[in-house]
Short mmCIF file of C-alpha atoms and ligand atoms in Angstrom, two decimals:
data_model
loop_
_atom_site.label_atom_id
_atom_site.label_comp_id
_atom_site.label_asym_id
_atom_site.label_seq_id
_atom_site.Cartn_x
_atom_site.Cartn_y
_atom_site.Cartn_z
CA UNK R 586 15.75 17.26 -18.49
CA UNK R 587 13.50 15.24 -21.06
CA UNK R 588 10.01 15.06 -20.83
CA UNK R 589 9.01 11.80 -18.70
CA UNK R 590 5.82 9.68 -19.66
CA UNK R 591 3.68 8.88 -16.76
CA UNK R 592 1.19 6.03 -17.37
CA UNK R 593 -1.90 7.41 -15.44
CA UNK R 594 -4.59 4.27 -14.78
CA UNK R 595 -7.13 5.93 -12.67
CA UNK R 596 -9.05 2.98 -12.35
CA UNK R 597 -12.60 2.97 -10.66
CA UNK R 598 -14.63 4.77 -8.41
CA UNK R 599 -12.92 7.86 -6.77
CA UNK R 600 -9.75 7.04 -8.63
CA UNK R 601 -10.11 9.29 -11.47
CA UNK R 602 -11.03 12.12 -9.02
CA UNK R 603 -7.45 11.81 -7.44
CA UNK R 604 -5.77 11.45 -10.33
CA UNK R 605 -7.04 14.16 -12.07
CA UNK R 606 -6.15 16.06 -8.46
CA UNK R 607 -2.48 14.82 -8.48
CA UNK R 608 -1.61 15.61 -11.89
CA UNK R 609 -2.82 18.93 -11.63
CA UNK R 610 -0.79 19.78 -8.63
CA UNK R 611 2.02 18.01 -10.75
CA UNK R 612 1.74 20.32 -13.89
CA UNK R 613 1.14 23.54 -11.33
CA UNK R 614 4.65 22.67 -9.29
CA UNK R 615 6.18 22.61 -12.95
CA UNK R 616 7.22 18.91 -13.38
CA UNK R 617 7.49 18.58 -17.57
CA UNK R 618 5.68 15.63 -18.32
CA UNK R 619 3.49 14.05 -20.67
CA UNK R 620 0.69 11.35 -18.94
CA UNK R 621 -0.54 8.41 -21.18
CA UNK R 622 -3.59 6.74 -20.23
CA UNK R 623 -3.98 2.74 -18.89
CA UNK R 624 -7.11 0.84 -18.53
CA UNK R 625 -7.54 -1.28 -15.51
CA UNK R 626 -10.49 -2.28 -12.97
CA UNK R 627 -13.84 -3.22 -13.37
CA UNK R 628 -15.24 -1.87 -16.15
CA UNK R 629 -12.66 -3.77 -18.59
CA UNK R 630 -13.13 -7.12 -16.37
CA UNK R 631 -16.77 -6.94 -17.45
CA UNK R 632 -16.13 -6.15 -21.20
CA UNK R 633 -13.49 -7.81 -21.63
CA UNK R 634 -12.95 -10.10 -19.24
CA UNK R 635 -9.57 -8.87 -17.75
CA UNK R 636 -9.59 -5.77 -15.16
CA UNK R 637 -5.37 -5.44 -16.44
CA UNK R 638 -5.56 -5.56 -20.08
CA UNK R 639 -2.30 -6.04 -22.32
CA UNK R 640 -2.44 -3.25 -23.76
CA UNK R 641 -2.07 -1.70 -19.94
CA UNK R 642 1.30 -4.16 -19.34
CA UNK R 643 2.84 -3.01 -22.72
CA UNK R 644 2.27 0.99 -21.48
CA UNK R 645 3.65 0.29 -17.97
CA UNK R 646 6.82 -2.04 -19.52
CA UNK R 647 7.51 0.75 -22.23
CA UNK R 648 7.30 3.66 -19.88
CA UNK R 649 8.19 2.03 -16.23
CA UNK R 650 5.90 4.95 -14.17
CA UNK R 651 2.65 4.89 -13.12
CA UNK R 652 0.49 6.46 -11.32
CA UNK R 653 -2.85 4.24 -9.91
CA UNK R 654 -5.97 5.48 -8.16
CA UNK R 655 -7.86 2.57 -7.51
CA UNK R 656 -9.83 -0.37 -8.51
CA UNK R 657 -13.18 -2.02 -7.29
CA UNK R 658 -12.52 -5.49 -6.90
CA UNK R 659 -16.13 -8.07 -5.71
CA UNK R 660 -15.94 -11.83 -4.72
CA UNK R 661 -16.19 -14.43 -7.15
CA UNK R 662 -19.48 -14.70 -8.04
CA UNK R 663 -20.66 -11.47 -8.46
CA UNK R 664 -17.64 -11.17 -10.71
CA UNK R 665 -18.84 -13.69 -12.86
CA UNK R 666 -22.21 -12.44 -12.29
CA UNK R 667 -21.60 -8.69 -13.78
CA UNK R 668 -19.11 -10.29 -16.49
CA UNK R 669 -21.12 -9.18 -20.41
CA UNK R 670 -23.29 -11.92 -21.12
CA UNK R 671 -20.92 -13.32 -24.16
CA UNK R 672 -17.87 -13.78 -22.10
CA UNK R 673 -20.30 -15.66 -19.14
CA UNK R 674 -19.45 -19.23 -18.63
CA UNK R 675 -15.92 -19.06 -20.66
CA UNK R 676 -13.87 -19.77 -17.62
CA UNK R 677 -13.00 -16.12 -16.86
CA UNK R 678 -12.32 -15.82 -13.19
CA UNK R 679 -11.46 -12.77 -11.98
CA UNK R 680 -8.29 -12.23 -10.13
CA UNK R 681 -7.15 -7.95 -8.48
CA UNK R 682 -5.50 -6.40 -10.64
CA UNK R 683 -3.44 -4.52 -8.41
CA UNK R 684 -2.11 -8.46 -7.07
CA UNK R 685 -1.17 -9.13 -10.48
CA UNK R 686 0.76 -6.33 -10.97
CA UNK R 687 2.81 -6.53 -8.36
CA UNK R 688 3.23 -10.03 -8.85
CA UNK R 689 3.92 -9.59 -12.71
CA UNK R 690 6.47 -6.98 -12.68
CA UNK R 691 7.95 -8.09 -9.29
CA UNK R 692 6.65 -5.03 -8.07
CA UNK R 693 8.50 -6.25 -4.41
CA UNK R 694 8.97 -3.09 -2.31
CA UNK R 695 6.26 -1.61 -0.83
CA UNK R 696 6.72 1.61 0.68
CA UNK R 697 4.06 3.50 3.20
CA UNK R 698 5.04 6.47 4.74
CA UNK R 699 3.17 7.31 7.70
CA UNK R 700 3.88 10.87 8.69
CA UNK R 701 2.08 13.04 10.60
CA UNK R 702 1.46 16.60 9.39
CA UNK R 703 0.88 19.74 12.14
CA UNK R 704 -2.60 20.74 12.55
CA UNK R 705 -4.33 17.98 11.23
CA UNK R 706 -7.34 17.49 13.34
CA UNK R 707 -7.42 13.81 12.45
CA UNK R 708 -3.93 12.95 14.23
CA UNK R 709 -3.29 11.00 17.23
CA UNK R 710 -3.18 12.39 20.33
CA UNK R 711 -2.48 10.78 23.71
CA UNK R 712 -4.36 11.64 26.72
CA UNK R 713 -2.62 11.94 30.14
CA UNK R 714 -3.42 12.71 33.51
CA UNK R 715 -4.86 15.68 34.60
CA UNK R 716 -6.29 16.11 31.20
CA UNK R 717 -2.87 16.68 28.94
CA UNK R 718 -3.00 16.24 25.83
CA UNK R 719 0.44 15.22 23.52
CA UNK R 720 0.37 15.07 19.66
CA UNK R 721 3.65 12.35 19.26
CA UNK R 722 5.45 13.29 15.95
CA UNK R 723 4.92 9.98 13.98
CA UNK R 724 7.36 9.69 11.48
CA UNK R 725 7.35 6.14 9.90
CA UNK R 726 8.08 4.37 6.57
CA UNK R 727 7.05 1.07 6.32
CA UNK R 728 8.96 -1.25 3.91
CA UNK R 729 6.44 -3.98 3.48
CA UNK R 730 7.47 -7.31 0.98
CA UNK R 731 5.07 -6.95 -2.02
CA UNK R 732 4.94 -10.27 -3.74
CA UNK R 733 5.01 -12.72 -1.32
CA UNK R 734 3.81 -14.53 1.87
CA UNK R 735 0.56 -14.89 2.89
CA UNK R 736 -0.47 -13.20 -0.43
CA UNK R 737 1.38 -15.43 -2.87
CA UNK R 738 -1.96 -16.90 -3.98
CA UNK R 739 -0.35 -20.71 -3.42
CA UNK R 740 -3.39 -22.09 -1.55
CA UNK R 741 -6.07 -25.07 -1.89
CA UNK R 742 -9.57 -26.09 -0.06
CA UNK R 743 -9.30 -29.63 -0.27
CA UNK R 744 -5.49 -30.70 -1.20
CA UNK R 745 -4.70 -33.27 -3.81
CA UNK R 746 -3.32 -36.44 -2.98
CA UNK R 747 0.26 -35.01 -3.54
CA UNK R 748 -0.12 -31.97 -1.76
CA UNK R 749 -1.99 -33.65 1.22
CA UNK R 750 0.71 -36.09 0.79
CA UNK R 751 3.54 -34.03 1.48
CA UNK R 752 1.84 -32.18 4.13
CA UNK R 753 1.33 -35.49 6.16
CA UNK R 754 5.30 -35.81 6.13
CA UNK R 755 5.14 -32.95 8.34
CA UNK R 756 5.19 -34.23 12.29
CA UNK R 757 3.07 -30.94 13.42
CA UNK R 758 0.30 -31.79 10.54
CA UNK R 759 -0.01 -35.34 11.38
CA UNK R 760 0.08 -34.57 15.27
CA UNK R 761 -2.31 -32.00 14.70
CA UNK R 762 -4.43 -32.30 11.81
CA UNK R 763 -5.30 -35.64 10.42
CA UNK R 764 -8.10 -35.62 11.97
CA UNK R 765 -9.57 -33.11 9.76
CA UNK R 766 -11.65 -34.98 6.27
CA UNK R 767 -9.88 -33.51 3.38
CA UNK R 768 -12.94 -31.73 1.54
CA UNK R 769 -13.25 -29.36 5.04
CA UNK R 770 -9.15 -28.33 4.86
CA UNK R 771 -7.76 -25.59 3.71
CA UNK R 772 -4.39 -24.20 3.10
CA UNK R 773 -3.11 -20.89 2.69
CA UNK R 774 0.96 -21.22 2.44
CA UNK R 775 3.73 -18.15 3.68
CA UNK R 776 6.51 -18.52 1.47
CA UNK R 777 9.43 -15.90 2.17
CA UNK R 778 12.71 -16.56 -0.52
CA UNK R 779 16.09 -14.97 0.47
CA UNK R 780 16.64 -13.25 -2.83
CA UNK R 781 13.38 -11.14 -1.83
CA UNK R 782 13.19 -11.10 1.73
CA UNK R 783 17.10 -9.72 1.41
CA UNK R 784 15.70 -6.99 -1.46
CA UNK R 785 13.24 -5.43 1.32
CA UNK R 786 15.78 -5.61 4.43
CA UNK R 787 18.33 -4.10 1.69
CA UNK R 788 15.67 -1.33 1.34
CA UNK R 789 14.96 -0.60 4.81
CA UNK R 790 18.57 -0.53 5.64
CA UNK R 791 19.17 2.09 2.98
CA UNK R 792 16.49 4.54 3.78
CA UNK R 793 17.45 4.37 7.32
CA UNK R 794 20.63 4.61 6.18
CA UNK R 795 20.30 7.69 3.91
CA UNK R 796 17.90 9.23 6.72
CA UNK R 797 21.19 8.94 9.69
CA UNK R 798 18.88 6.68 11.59
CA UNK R 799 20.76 4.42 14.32
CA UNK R 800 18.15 1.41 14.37
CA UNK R 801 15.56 -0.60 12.36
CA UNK R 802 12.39 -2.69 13.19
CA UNK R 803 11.92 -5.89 12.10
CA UNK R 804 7.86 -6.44 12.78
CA UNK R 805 7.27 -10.31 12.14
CA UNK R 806 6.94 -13.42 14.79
CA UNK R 807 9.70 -15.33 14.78
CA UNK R 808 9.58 -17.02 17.91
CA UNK R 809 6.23 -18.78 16.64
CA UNK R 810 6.30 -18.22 12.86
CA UNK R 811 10.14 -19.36 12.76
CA UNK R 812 10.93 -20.47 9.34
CA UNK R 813 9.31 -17.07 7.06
CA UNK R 814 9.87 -14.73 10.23
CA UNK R 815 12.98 -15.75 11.31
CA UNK R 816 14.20 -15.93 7.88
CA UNK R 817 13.60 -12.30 7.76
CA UNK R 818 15.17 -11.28 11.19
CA UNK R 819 18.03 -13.47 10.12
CA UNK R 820 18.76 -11.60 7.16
CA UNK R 821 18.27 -8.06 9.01
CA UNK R 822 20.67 -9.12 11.70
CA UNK R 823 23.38 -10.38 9.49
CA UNK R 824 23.05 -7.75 7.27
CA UNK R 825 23.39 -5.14 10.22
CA UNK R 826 26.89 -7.00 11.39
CA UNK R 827 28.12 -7.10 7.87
CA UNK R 828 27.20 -4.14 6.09
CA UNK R 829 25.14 -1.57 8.28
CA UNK R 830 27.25 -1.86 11.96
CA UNK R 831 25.08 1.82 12.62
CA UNK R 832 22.28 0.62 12.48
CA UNK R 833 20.93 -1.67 14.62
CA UNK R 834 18.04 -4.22 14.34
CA UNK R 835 15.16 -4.28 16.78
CA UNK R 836 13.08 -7.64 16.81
CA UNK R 837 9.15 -6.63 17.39
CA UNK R 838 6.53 -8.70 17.19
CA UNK R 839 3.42 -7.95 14.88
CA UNK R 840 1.01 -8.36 17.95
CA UNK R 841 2.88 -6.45 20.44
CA UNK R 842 3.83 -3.81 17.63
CA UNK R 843 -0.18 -2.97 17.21
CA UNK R 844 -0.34 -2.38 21.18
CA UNK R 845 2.98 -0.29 20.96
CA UNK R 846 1.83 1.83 18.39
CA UNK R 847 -0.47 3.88 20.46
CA UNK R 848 1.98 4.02 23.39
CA UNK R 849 4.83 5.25 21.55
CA UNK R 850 4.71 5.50 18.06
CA UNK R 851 7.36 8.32 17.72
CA UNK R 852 9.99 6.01 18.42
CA UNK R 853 9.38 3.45 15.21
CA UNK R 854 10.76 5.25 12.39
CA UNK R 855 12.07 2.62 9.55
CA UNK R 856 9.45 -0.82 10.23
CA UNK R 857 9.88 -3.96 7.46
CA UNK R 858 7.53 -6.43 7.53
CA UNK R 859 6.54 -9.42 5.41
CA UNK R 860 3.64 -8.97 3.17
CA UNK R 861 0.48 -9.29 5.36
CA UNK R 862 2.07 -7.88 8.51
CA UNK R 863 3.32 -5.02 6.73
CA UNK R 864 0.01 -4.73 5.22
CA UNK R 865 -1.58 -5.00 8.85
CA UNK R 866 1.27 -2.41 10.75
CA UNK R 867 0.69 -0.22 7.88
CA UNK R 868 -2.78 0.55 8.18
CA UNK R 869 -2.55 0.68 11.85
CA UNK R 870 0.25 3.74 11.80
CA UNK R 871 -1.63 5.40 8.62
CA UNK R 872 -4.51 5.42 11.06
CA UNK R 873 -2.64 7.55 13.60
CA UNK R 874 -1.90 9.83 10.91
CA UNK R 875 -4.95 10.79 9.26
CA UNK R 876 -5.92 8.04 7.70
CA UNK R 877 -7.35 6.83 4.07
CA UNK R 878 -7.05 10.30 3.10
CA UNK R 879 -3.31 10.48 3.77
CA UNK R 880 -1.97 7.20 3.48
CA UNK R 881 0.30 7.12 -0.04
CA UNK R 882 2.52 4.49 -1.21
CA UNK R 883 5.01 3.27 -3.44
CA UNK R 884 5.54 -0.29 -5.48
CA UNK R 885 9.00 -0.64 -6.58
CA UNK R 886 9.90 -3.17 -8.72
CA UNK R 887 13.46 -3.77 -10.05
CA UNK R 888 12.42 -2.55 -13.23
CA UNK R 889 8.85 -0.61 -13.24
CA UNK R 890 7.28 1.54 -10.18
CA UNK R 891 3.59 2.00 -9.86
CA UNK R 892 2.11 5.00 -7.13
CA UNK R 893 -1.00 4.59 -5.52
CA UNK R 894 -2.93 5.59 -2.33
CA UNK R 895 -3.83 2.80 -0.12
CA UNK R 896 -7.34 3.70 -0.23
CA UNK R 897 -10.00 2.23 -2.56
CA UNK R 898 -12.42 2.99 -5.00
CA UNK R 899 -14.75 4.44 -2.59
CA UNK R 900 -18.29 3.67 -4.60
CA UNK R 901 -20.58 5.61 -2.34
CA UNK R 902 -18.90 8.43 -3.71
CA UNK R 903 -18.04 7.69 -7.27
CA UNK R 904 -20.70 8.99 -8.72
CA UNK R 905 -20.93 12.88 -7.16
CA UNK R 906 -21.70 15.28 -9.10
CA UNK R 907 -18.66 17.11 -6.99
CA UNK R 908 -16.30 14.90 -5.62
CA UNK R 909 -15.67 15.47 -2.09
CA UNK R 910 -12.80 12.60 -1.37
CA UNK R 911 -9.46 14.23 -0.20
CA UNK R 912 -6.95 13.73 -2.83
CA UNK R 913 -4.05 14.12 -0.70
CA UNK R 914 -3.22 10.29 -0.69
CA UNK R 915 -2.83 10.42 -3.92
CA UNK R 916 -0.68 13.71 -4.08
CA UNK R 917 1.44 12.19 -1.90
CA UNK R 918 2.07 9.29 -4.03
CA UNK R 919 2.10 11.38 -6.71
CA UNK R 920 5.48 12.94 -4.69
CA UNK R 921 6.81 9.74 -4.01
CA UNK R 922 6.70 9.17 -7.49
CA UNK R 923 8.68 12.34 -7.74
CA UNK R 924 11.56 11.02 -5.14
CA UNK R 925 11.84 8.06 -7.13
CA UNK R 926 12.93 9.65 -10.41
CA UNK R 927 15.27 11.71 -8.96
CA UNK R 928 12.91 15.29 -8.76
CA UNK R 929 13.60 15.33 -5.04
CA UNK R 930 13.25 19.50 -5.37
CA UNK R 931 9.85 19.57 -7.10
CA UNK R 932 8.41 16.87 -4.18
CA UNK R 933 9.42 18.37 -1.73
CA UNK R 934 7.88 21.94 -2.67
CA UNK R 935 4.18 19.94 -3.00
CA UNK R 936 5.06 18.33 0.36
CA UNK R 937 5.71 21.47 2.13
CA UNK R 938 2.77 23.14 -0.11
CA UNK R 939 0.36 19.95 1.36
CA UNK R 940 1.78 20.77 4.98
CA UNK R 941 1.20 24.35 4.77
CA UNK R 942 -2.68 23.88 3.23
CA UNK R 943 -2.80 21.42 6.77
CA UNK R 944 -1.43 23.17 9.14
CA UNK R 945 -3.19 26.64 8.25
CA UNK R 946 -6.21 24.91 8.76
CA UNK R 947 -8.62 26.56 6.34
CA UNK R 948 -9.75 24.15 3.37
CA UNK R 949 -10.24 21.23 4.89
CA UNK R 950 -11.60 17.60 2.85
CA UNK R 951 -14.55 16.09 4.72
CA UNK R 952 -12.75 13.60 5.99
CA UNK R 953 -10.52 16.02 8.18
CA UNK R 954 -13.86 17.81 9.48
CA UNK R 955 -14.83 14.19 11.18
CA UNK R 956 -17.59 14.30 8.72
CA UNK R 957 -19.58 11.31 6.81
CA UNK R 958 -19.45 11.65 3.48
CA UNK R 959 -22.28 13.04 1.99
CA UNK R 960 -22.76 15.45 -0.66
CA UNK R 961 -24.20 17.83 1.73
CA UNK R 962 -20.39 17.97 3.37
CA UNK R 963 -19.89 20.72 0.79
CA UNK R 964 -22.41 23.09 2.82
CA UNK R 965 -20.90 21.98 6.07
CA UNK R 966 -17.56 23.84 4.86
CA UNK R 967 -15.61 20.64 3.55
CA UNK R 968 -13.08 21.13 0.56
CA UNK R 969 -14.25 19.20 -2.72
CA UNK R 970 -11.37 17.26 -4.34
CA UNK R 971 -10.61 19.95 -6.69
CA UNK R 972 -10.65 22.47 -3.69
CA UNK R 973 -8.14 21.20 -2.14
CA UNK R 974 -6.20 20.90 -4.94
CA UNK R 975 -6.15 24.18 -5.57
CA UNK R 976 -5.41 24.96 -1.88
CA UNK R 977 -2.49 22.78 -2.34
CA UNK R 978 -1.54 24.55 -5.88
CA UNK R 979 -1.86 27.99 -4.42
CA UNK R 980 0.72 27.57 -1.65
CA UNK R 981 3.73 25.99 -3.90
CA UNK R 982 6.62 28.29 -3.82
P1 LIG O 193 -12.22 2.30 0.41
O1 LIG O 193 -10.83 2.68 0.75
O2 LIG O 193 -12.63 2.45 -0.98
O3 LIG O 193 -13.21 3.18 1.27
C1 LIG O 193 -13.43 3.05 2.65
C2 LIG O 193 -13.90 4.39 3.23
O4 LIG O 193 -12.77 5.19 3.42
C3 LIG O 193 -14.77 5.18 2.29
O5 LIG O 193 -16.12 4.93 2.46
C4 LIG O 193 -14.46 6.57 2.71
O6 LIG O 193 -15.21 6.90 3.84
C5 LIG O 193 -13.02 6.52 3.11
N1 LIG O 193 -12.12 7.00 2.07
C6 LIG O 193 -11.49 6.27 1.11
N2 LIG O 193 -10.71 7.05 0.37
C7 LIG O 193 -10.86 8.30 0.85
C8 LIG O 193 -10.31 9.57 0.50
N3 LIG O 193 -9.44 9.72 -0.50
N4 LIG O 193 -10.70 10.64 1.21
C9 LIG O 193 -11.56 10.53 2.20
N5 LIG O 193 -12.11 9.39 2.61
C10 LIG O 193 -11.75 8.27 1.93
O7 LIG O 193 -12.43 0.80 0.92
P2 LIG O 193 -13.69 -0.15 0.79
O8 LIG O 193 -14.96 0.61 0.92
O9 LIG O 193 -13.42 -1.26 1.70
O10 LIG O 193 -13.62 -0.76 -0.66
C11 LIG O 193 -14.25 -0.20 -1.81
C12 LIG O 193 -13.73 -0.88 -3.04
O11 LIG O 193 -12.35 -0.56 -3.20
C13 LIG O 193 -13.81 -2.41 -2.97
O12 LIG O 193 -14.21 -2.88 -4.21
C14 LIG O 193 -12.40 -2.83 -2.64
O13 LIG O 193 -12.11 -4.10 -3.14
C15 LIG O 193 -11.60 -1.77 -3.34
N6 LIG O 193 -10.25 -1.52 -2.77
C16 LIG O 193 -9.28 -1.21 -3.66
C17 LIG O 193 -8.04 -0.87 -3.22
C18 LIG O 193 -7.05 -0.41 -4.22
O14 LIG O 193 -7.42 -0.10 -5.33
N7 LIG O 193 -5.79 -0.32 -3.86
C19 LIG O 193 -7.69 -0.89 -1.80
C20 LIG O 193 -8.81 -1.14 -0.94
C21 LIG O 193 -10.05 -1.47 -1.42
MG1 LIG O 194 -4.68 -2.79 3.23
#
């Protein structure tokens, strides 16, 4: 096969740590590529004013793969505040990166596996009576809408005339809000459109589909938030009568969903989800699974794909001499990466190799010891980053 280019943008922090983790489990399972670098976060927002430089948008349009670690993103001000002194006061305002490139490529699907590997000490277990102890076998992907909802960045403090206008033409907003002087309102919209709300059901659908799964959660609120939420449920049901009759759609609320996630989370295996909710369920089953350090995901655009971990830039740690953050977020996204161009072989080898490192139990990332992070973790037995690399390197078959 030819030799793929990978655009690698490690970004801040503890992002070039992981990257530099991932790719060397990627060259040691044998996948032939070459890895071009990509600027983005927030040492190019203070030089230059933009933390996703063109020159980044023309690698990831030419080459369609990445691979992200992770930015540092800060609130307004301080933005502006650490911004070089000749770009100050030029009307820079600093937006995430990682927002605007799922937004600029349509970067739509979001996918976050949540799957629990044997042995790790960090997965949920439920207590019983009489002191039992179960370990459920979570095995969830999350198909969470990328681009849109609560997200979409189409919000105002204080409304214009027109928008306050329109608003007022609503009976609930009249009944309900007039009261309120305009200068102390503000509006956050949740826009859902078929085209995309029907391109992450599709997805869902499919994987379930391809996986010989008989059902599908949809986790929104329809029976309060009934135009974006039942919009979605709509679609899934239809969609299950005319083109999926195996599969059949479950209706769970977002609420409920983080109460039924510690009862039973064995039983949710394919979730979708609008943007925030998915964001929300997300994080609650990658906490049942291990965590920051094993939470990996996919953006899928129609056109590009970027991989990241969900985690973040992690500052405390940035700057250790030996970096002690687990990188197998990222090696998971880094396999994800691999299902999506077709090397289904080579990830699944670094999957099993990840599972085996787990399960034996012996190099272990602080994280996984129920450690704080300190440097000192390194005494205390914990795997650096590039320890547990090589753990992961020296069991692929
Ligand atoms: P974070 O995910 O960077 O770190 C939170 C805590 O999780 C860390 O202190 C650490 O204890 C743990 N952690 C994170 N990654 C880990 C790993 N690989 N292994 C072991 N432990 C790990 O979130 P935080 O502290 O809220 O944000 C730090 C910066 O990252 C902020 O500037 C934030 O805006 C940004 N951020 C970026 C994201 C991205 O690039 N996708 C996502 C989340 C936050
Ligand atoms: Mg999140």
């Amino acid at each position: 096969m030819a030799k793929r280019t990978i655009v690698v943008m490690p970004g801040d922090g503890i992002g070039k740590a992981v990257c530099d983790a991932a790719i060397d489990v990627l060259n040691a399972a044998g996948f032939d590529a070459e890895y071009v670098h990509g600027d983005i976060g927030w040492e190019f927002w203070c030089k230059e004013g933009n933390p996703l430089p063109d020159r980044t948008l023309k690698l990831l349009e030419q080459h369609k793969i990445a691979l992200f670690g992770a930015i540092t993103s800060k609130p307004k001000d301080k933005a502006e505040a650490e911004l070089s002194p000749e770009l100050k006061g030029k009307g820079y305002i600093y937006y995430s990166p990682i927002v605007s490139m799922r937004q600029r490529f349509s970067l739509d699907i979001c996918m976050r596996p949540c799957k629990a590997f044997k042995g790790n000490p960090l997965n949920f277990i439920r207590r019983g009576a009489g002191n039992t102890v179960e370990e459920p076998t979570v095995n969830t992907m999350i198909f969470r809408q990328n681009t849109e909802g609560l997200y979409g960045g189409v919000e105002w403090t204080n409304p214009s005339d027109q928008v306050y206008d329109a608003l007022m033409t609503h009976p609930k907003f009249k009944e309900n809000f007039a009261w309120c002087p305009r200068p102390e309102l503000a509006v956050s919209t949740r826009i859902f459109t078929k085209k995309y709300t029907t391109r992450i059901v599709k997805a869902a659908f499919e994987y379930a589909k391809k996986q010989g799964l008989k059902s599908l959660y949809v986790c929104e609120k329809p029976n309060v938030i009934r135009e974006t939420s039942g919009m979605m449920l709509k679609v899934a049901q239809e969609m299950s009568k005319n083109e999926y009759p195996d599969i059949r759609v479950n209706d769970v609320n977002i609420d409920a969903m983080m109460m039924w996630l510690t009862k039973n989370p064995e039983i949710y295996n394919v979730i979708v989800a609008g943007n925030m909710f998915g964001d929300i369920v997300s994080d609650g089953f990658a906490g049942l699974v291990g965590g920051l350090g094993f939470a990996c995901s996919a953006n899928i655009g129609p056109e590009i794909a970027v991989f990241e971990p969900t985690h973040g830039s992690a500052p405390k740690y940035a700057d250790y001499e030996t970096s002690i953050v687990n990188p197998i977020a990222m090696v998971l996204s880094a396999c994800m990466m691999l299902d999506h161009i077709g090397e289904n072989k080579l990830s699944e080898k670094i999957q099993a190799a990840v599972a085996e490192v787990v399960a034996e139990g012996k190099v272990k990332a602080y994280d996984m010891l129920k450690l704080s992070g300190s440097p000192d973790v390194i005494n205390k037995g914990a795997a650096s980053t590039k320890q547990m690399a090589e753990a992961i390197i020296a069991k692929l078959k």
